[in-house]
Amino acid sequence: MDKYDFNGIEKKWQKYWEENKTFHAEIDKSKPKFYALVEFPYPSGQGLHAGHPRPYTAMDIIARKRRMQGYNVLFPMGWDAFGLPTENFAIKNKIHPKKVTEDNVRKFTEQCKSFGWSFDWEREIDTTDPNYYKWTQWLFLQFFKRGLAYKKEMAVNWCMECKVVLANEEVVNGTCERCNGEVVRKVKSQWMLKITEFAQELIDGLEDVDYPDRIVYSQINWIGKSTGAEVDFKTNAGETLRVYTTRPDTLFGSTYMVIAPEHSYVEKWASQLKNIDEIREYAAKAARKSDFERSEIAKEKSGVKLDGVSAINPTTSKEIPIFVSDYVLTGYGTGAIMAVPGHDQRDWEFAKKFDLPIIEVVVGHDAHGVPSDITKEAFVLDTDEGTMVNSGFLDGLGVPEAKAKISQWLAENKLGEKKTNYKLRDWVFSRQRYWGEPIPVVWCDSCNKWVAVPESELPLMLPEVENYMPTDTGESPLSTLESFINTTCPDCGAPAKRETDTMPQWAGSSWYYLRYADPHNDKEFVSNEALEYWLPVDWYNGGMEHTTLHLLYSRFWHKFLFGIDKVNTPEPYLKRTAHGMILGEDGEKMSKSRGNTVDPNILVADTGADSVRLYEMFIGDFEKTATWNTQGIKGCKRFLDRVWALSEMLKDGDEYSEKLAGSLHRTIKKVGEDIEELKFNTAIAAMMAFVNEVYSAGEINRAELKTLLVLLSPFAPHLASEMFEAFGFGLVHEQEWADFDPELCTFDEVEIVLQVNGKIKDRITVESGADKNTLLAAAKANEAISGAISGKEIVKEIVVTDKLVNIVVK
RNA sequence: GCCGCUGUGGUGGAAUCGGCAGACACAAGGGACUUAAAAUCCCUCGCUGGCAACAGCGUAACGGUUCAAGUCCGUUCAGCGGCACCA
């Protein structure tokens, strides 16, 4: 059999597409638009790895199909090029990060083009390009001007290895997400973005978009909304101590209180505390620990009782002790809790250890019907079913009623109020590194405040420096560059100093989908016209690892921009899907150190881009993790060779032949539907099955081949384009997507399973759509059936049209 | 610990609403072609027994619902991902 010259064909068509700008999109109001987006890559020195082609090919298939369905498709690509690896590589090899980025981008571009993805290269963007980061800076200033970017002294996560501040989201098990280096706590002044202001909107918006449940859950969990109340407890030190609780109904059961070791009252009360030294020592110990260590040793509760200050439970008027303990966090709620050991497992453990009273105030049973027993463990409600006891005026009420009544009582007595809390923290937005967008603000001593760099002076260029090594003091490399730092105040003209921190890598990727709509605009970050036509993104596919952070951050920016009328939709992405990771052949995550990485470009050189594209889609369920197997590509290559060789059995014909029409219509239906559901693997299987059928038939006509090539073209565009042209059908990307007739998808004859008592006895072939009586009669006429039921009593007869007959006998 | 997901041949994986388990591939075995090999084409391919027709078993384990369960329900086990003292 003739094999096709994939090398020549692929180069030919890539050149054609590039020269003709085939996939370049312009606003065209006569056509419906479709904006397909993939996560733009970080151009690392290693080039593309086996994981990249999976999502890109998937969206390419969808984009190509949409074009054939008459949509004006925007399918852009760019580079998320700021970031630590480039900077570290630059330091190690003494090459400027700009040069490193340029080299890497060149390599990535070339590799992307060799896969034949139908990106609009006219819209390529690069987050490190001043023409791009000008607008990232401009966007930061919009936050700043509205008080949503602010500077704050805070304990931050400091990576000892990278010498950089990390967002909470970037700390994994107490180590740096990127380098696995140790992370410690350090107090620094940091730029923050007020994402918390949008917490509720970020939850509500999820109802208007089409995201898979697992992504919705992860967003909601990350935001972590809870409702409850804040309650004031009087203390004998004078101050009232305010706590946050989700269970105000259990107030009668609160037998002690706990404040975080960092709580400001510790020092406020210092003179009244007889054991202040012991408390300070405990607090110092807690502060030294990273969050990770703190939770590591937290299996055993620890704490110190305040000797000299106590509180009064407002419901029982009983005096209760106050403790410091690191199981109470300073950053959540008020940094103080009322402990209800009967109904909170952490409080219960603490009470056991310090021998504190445990009072039962709710009785009920758990989801399995086991009655509550607070001598064994705290009774925490997993349903709303519980009855109040030992709770004065709440006795006998159900929990929801008790919550309402106590809230009212607290309000009437001015002891507290309802309160909603979120786990979400504001976003730490500064990094003490070189390779990022400079934050465009200056500190003016005479104004005594941070002043925005005027928008007319943007971009604030990242200066060329000799040495971009991070400093051990935790200051940015820019901090040593006098010519950069020293400036004048835009407000008053007095000498002022520039901010030397840069933005995190998330900044550029938080709005890139907007820039793609209008990438060369030097007046605005995006024009209204482009926004109105292209936005929102219709379908955004990316990795599961970006479904909390990147997705949340970019939704936050978008909601902010919507609020100030800079974008026209409340959500940026209508539909989001996530692909599974590709593991190495050993079933482990691909990594250089394991030596199990796969270079897709070598495979492209060996078997052609179309084969690799096909294999990446055939490997398994797109949304699940898949294990790489280089052997598997062979099957896909073989299939394409078989398609190529169909020319040897080609016959004339303008209409589908009787022999193949049915299965071709079914294949059209299956491939079309499967693409929409991301079931690329079964779509390919369907095309393989059709080709196998053609081989059995020994012939295919021109009309049939043409349709097959249309179906195959999004998957293997080079081969399909070449054959399409060779047989005089024209340009496949200008073809309309194939239609099917639902009536022709059905079979004339179907095989019916004959069962007795659910056991298969025989199979018969009957006309499709035969009615139940006919089927039953045919079944009873069957020898195997009549033999099995003779002399027995028929209890039940089940007939499923086109499927089976089951006769139940006794 | 909590939340989410997954468990099917030697392997990757298929299987709308519960209705023939194993589509489509890889690997393996056999045959044709060839001086030979590769490639290609054709056949076999869940397990057990049988020359065979065929019979029995089989979707992590156990139990349940049903005429019928990979699919629904319960319990358990294993693996993966996320969160992890959030009051």
Tab-separated table of C-alpha atoms (C1' of nucleotides) in Angstrom, chain A residues 3 222 226 244-246 294 298 301 327-329 332 337 346 368 423 618-619 621 631 634-635 638 642 679 681-682 685 688 692 751 753 755 763 796 798 803-804 806, chain B residues 3-7 11-17 19-21 23-27 39-42 55-57 66-68 74-75 80-87:
chain	number	residue	atom	x	y	z
A	3	LYS	CA	2.092	5.585	2.134
A	222	TRP	CA	-12.013	28.410	47.426
A	226	SER	CA	-20.180	30.931	55.538
A	244	TYR	CA	-17.468	35.073	64.744
A	245	THR	CA	-19.549	31.911	64.808
A	246	THR	CA	-21.608	29.969	62.302
A	294	ARG	CA	1.680	24.893	62.294
A	298	ALA	CA	-1.712	20.690	65.091
A	301	LYS	CA	-4.116	20.790	70.404
A	327	TYR	CA	-5.863	26.520	66.122
A	328	VAL	CA	-7.515	29.895	65.952
A	329	LEU	CA	-6.298	31.871	62.967
A	332	TYR	CA	-10.307	34.679	59.534
A	337	ILE	CA	-13.857	32.232	68.867
A	346	ARG	CA	-11.721	20.966	67.494
A	368	HIS	CA	-26.827	7.258	59.642
A	423	LYS	CA	-12.194	32.244	53.356
A	618	PHE	CA	-7.466	9.042	20.574
A	619	ILE	CA	-5.498	8.306	23.737
A	621	ASP	CA	-11.311	10.414	27.545
A	631	GLN	CA	3.351	2.575	20.401
A	634	LYS	CA	1.217	3.576	15.031
A	635	GLY	CA	-2.475	2.774	14.958
A	638	ARG	CA	-1.866	3.265	9.950
A	642	ARG	CA	-5.454	3.570	4.934
A	679	LYS	CA	-15.435	12.776	22.975
A	681	ASN	CA	-11.637	9.356	20.988
A	682	THR	CA	-14.955	7.838	19.959
A	685	ALA	CA	-13.087	5.317	16.401
A	688	MET	CA	-11.876	4.132	11.704
A	692	ASN	CA	-12.783	-0.574	7.851
A	751	GLU	CA	-30.866	-8.058	15.871
A	753	VAL	CA	-31.952	-10.730	21.822
A	755	GLN	CA	-34.096	-14.182	26.739
A	763	ARG	CA	-30.750	-13.902	18.627
A	796	LYS	CA	-44.261	-11.966	32.528
A	798	ILE	CA	-41.044	-7.995	28.421
A	803	LYS	CA	-33.667	-4.534	21.529
A	804	LEU	CA	-34.984	-7.694	23.182
A	806	ASN	CA	-37.522	-11.527	27.756
B	3	C	C1'	-14.978	17.619	49.068
B	4	G	C1'	-14.657	15.773	44.078
B	5	C	C1'	-13.301	11.864	40.637
B	6	U	C1'	-11.913	6.891	39.196
B	7	G	C1'	-11.761	1.328	39.439
B	11	U	C1'	-2.457	-2.733	27.440
B	12	G	C1'	-5.082	2.266	26.162
B	13	G	C1'	-10.015	2.462	26.324
B	14	A	C1'	-15.812	1.691	24.319
B	15	A	C1'	-20.804	0.750	26.092
B	16	U	C1'	-27.659	7.530	25.328
B	17	C	C1'	-32.859	6.063	29.175
B	19	G	C1'	-31.489	-3.937	27.703
B	20	C	C1'	-26.095	-8.627	23.380
B	21	A	C1'	-19.971	-6.187	28.161
B	23	A	C1'	-16.565	-0.854	19.947
B	24	C	C1'	-11.958	1.342	18.105
B	25	A	C1'	-6.853	0.624	18.737
B	26	C	C1'	-1.992	-1.350	20.825
B	27	A	C1'	0.518	-5.856	22.001
B	39	A	C1'	5.555	-2.795	5.257
B	40	U	C1'	0.765	-4.303	3.673
B	41	C	C1'	-3.631	-7.516	3.405
B	42	C	C1'	-6.638	-11.510	5.801
B	55	A	C1'	-21.819	-24.744	28.631
B	56	G	C1'	-20.264	-22.126	32.996
B	57	C	C1'	-17.940	-17.777	34.969
B	66	U	C1'	-35.150	-5.121	39.099
B	67	C	C1'	-37.777	-9.558	34.263
B	68	A	C1'	-32.783	-7.434	33.356
B	74	G	C1'	-25.969	0.715	50.582
B	75	U	C1'	-21.304	-0.871	52.896
B	80	C	C1'	-5.933	9.996	41.793
B	81	G	C1'	-6.901	15.324	42.349
B	82	G	C1'	-8.193	19.463	45.497
B	83	C	C1'	-8.812	21.635	50.374
B	84	A	C1'	-6.967	21.106	55.012
B	85	C	C1'	-7.736	23.728	62.445
B	86	C	C1'	-11.904	28.793	58.159
B	87	A	C1'	-15.047	28.738	64.139
